[in-house]
Short mmCIF file of C-alpha atoms in Angstrom, two decimals:
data_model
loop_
_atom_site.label_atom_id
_atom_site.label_comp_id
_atom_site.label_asym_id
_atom_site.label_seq_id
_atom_site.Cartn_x
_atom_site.Cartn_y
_atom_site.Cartn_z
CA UNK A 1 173.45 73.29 37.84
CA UNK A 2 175.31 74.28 40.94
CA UNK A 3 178.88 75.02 40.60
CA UNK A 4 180.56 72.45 42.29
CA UNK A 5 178.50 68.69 42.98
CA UNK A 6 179.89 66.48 45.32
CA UNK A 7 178.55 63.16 46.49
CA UNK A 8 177.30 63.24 49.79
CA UNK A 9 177.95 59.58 50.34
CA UNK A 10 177.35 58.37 53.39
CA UNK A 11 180.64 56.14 52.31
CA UNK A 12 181.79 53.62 54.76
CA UNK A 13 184.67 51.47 54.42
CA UNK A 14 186.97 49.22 56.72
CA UNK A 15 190.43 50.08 58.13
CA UNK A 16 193.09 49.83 55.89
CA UNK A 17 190.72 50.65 52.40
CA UNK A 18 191.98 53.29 49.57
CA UNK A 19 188.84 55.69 49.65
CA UNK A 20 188.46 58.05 46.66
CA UNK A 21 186.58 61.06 46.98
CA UNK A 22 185.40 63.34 43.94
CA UNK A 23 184.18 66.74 43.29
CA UNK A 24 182.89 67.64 39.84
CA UNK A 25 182.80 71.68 39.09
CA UNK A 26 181.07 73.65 36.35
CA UNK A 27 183.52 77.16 36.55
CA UNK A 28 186.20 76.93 34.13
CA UNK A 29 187.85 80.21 36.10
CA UNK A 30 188.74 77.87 39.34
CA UNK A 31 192.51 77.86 39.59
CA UNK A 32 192.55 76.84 43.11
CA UNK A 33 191.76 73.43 44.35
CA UNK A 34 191.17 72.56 48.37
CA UNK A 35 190.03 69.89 50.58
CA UNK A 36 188.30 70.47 54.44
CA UNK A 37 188.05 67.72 56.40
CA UNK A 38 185.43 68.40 59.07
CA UNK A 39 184.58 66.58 61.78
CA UNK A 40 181.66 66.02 63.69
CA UNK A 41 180.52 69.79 64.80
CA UNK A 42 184.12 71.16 64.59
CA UNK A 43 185.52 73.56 62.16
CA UNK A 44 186.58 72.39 58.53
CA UNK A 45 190.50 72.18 58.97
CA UNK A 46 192.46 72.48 55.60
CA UNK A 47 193.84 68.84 54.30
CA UNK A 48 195.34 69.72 50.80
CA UNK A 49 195.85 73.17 48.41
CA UNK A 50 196.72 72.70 45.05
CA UNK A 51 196.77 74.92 41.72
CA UNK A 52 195.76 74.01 39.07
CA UNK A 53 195.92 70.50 37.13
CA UNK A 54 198.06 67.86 38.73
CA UNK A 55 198.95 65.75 41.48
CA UNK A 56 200.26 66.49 45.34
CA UNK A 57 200.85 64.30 48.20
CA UNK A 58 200.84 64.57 51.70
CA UNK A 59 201.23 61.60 53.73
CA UNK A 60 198.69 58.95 53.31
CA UNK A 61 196.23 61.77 51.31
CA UNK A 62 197.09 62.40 47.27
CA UNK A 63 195.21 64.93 45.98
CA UNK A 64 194.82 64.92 41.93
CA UNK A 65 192.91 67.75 39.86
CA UNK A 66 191.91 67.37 36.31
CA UNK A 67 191.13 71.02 35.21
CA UNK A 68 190.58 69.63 31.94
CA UNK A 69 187.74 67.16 32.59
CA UNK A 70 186.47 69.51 35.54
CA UNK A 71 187.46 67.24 38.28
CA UNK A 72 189.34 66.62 41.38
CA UNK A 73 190.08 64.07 43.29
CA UNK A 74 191.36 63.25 46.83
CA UNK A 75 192.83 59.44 47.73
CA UNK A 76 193.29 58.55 51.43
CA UNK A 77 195.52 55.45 51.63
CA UNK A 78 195.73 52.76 54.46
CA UNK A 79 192.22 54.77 55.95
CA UNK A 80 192.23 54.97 60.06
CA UNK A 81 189.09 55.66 61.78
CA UNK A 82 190.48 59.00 62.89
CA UNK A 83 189.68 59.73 59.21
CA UNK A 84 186.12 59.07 60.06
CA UNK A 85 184.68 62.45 58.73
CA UNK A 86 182.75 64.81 56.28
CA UNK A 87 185.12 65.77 53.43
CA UNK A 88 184.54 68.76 51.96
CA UNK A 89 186.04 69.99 47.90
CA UNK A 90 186.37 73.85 47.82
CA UNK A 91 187.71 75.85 45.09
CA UNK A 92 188.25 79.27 44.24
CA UNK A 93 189.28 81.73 41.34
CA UNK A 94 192.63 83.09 41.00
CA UNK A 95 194.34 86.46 41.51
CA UNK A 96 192.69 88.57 44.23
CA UNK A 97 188.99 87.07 44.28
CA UNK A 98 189.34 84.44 47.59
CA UNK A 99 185.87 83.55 47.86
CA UNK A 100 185.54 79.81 48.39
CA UNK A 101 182.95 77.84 46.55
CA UNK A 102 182.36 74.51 48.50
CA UNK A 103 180.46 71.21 47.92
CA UNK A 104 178.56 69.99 50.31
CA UNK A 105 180.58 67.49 51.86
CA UNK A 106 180.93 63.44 51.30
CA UNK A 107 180.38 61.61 55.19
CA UNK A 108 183.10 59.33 55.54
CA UNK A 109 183.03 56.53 58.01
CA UNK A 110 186.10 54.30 58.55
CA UNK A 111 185.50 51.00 60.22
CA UNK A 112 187.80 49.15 62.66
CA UNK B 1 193.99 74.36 66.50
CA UNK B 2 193.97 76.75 63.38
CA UNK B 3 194.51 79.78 66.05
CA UNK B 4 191.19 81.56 64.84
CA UNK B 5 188.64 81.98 67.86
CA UNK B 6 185.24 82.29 67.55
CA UNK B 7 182.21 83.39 70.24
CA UNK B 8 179.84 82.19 71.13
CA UNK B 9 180.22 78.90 70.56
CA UNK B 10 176.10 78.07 71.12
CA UNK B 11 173.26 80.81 70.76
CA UNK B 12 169.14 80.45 71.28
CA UNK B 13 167.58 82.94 70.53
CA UNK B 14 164.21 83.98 69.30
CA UNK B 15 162.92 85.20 66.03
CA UNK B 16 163.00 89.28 65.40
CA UNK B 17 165.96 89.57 67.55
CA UNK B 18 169.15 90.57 66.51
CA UNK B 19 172.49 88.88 67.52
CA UNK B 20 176.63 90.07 67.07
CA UNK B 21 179.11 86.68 66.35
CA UNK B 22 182.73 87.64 67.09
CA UNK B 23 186.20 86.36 65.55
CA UNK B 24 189.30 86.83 65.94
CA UNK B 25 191.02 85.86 63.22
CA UNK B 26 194.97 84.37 63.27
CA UNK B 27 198.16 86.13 64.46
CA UNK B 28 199.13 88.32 61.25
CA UNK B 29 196.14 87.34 58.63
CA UNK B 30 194.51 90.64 58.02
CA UNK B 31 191.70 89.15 55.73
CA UNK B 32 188.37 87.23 57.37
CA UNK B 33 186.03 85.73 55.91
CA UNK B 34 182.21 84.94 57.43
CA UNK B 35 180.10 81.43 55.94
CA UNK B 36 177.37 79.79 56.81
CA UNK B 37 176.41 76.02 57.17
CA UNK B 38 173.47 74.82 56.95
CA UNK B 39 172.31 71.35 55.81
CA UNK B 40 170.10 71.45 52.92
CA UNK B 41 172.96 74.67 51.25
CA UNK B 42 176.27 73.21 52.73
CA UNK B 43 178.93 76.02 53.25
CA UNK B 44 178.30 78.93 51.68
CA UNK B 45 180.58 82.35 51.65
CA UNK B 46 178.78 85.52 53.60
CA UNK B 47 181.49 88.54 53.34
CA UNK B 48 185.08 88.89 53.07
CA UNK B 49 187.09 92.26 54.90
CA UNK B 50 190.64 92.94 54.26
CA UNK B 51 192.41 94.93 56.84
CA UNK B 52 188.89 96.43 57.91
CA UNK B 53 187.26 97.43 54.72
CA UNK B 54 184.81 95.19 52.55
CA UNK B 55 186.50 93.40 49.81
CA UNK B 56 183.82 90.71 48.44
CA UNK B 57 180.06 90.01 49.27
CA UNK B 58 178.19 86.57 48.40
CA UNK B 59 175.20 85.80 49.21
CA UNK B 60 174.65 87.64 52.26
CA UNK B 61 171.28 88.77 53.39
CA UNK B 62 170.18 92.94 53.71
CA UNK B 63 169.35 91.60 57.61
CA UNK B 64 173.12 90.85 57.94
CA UNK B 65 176.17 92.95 58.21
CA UNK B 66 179.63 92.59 59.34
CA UNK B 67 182.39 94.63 59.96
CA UNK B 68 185.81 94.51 61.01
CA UNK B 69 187.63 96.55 63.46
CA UNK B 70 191.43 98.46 63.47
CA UNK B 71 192.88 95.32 65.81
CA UNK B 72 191.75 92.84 62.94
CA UNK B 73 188.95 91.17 65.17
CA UNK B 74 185.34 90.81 62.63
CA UNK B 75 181.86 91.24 64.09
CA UNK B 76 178.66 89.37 62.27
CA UNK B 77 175.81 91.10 63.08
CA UNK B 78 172.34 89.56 61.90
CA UNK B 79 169.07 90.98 63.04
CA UNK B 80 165.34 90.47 62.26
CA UNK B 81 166.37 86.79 62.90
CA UNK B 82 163.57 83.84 61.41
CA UNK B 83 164.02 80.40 61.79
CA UNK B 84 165.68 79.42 58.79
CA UNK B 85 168.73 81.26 60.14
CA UNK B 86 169.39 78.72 62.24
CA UNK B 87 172.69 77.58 60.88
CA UNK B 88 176.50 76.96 61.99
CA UNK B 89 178.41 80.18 61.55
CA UNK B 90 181.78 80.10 60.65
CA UNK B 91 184.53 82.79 60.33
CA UNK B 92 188.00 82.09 58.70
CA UNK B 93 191.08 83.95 58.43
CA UNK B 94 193.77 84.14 55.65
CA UNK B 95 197.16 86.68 55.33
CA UNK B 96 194.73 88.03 52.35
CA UNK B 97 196.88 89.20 49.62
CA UNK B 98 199.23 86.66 47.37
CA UNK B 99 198.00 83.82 44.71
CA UNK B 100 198.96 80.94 47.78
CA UNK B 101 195.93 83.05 50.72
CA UNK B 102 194.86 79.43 52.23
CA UNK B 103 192.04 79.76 54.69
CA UNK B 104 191.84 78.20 58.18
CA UNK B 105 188.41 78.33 59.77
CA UNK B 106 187.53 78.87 63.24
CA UNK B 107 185.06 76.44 65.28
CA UNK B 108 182.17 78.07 64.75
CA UNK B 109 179.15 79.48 66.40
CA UNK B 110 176.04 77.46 66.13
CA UNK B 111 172.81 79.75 66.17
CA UNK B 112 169.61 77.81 67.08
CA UNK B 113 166.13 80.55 66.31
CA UNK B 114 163.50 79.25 67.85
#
């Protein structure tokens, strides 16, 4: 079982949809939760950084993790097609070990 | 713009050779980080160096080493190259010490072995 599954979609929805996206993650020593959003042979720029179980919002993206079920979540409201993009979970251990685990990215297409 | 710069941006080379990837990692982080990309393994962490010494290894191959230098700027160096090396290449760069240590990835260098 890897450490961290993530659906790799494709997922394609039309302008102005909620889209959920979902990681599910085996390590009970993550503390720290992240989400990349990576566009078409770019970089993976960092969306949202949360620790440990709860919920944070930025803008139109809400980011929720469950550390007791093992799951997090990230909710992009109103999408855009700018949002058209692989989104990728990462999550690492706490104190001084900053090695990212990732999954391996959902494709998200937003439709005009 | 996350401010960390990586070269080349494109590479072809051949199998058994050896190449160097370079990054230069943001204004004031002193910890980089080196990950690969590839489709079937997704992202996956290399080698971290803090401030020029080796701080954590993952699953980086005996053909591939990496250093960093006194002005903070982090050298990948794979050699014995084979195709399934072929891969994006990606360095990122965090202030490396404190719980918060977010890291912002460069654009990476896409290495094509033929």
């Amino acid at each position: 079982q890897k450490e961290v599954e993530q659906d790799p979609g494709p997922l394609s929805v039309p302008e102005g949809a909620i889209v959920s996206l979902n990681c599910t993650y085996s390590n009970s020593a993550f503390q720290y939760f992240m989400w990349y959003r990576q566009y078409s042979r770019k970089g993976p720029e960092l969306l949202m950084y949360t620790y440990s179980s709860g919920n944070k919002e930025d803008g139109r993206f809400t980011a929720q993790v469950d550390k007791s079920s093992k799951y997090i979540s990230l909710f992009i409201r109103d999408s855009q097609p700018s949002d058209s993009a692989t989104y990728l979970c990462a999550m690492r251990r706490g104190g001084s070990n900053y090695k990212l685990t990732f999954g391996k990215g959902t494709l998200l297409t937003v439709n005009p | 713009d996350s401010g960390v710069t990586q070269t080349p941006k494109h590479l072809i080379t051949a199998t058994g050779q050896r190449v160097t990837l370079r990054c230069s990692p943001r204004s004031g982080d002193l910890s980089v980080y080196w990950y690969q990309q590839s489709l079937d393994q997704g992202l996956q962490f290399l080698i971290q160096y803090y401030n020029g010494e080796e701080r954590a290894k993952g699953n980086i191959l005996e053909r591939f080493s990496a250093q960093q230098f006194p002005d903070l700027h982090s050298e990948l160096n794979l050699s014995s190259l084979e195709l399934g090396d072929s891969a994006l290449y990606f360095c990122a760069s965090s202030v490396g010490a404190g719980e918060a240590n977010e890291q912002f990835f460069g654009p990476g260098t896409r290495l094509t072995v033929l």
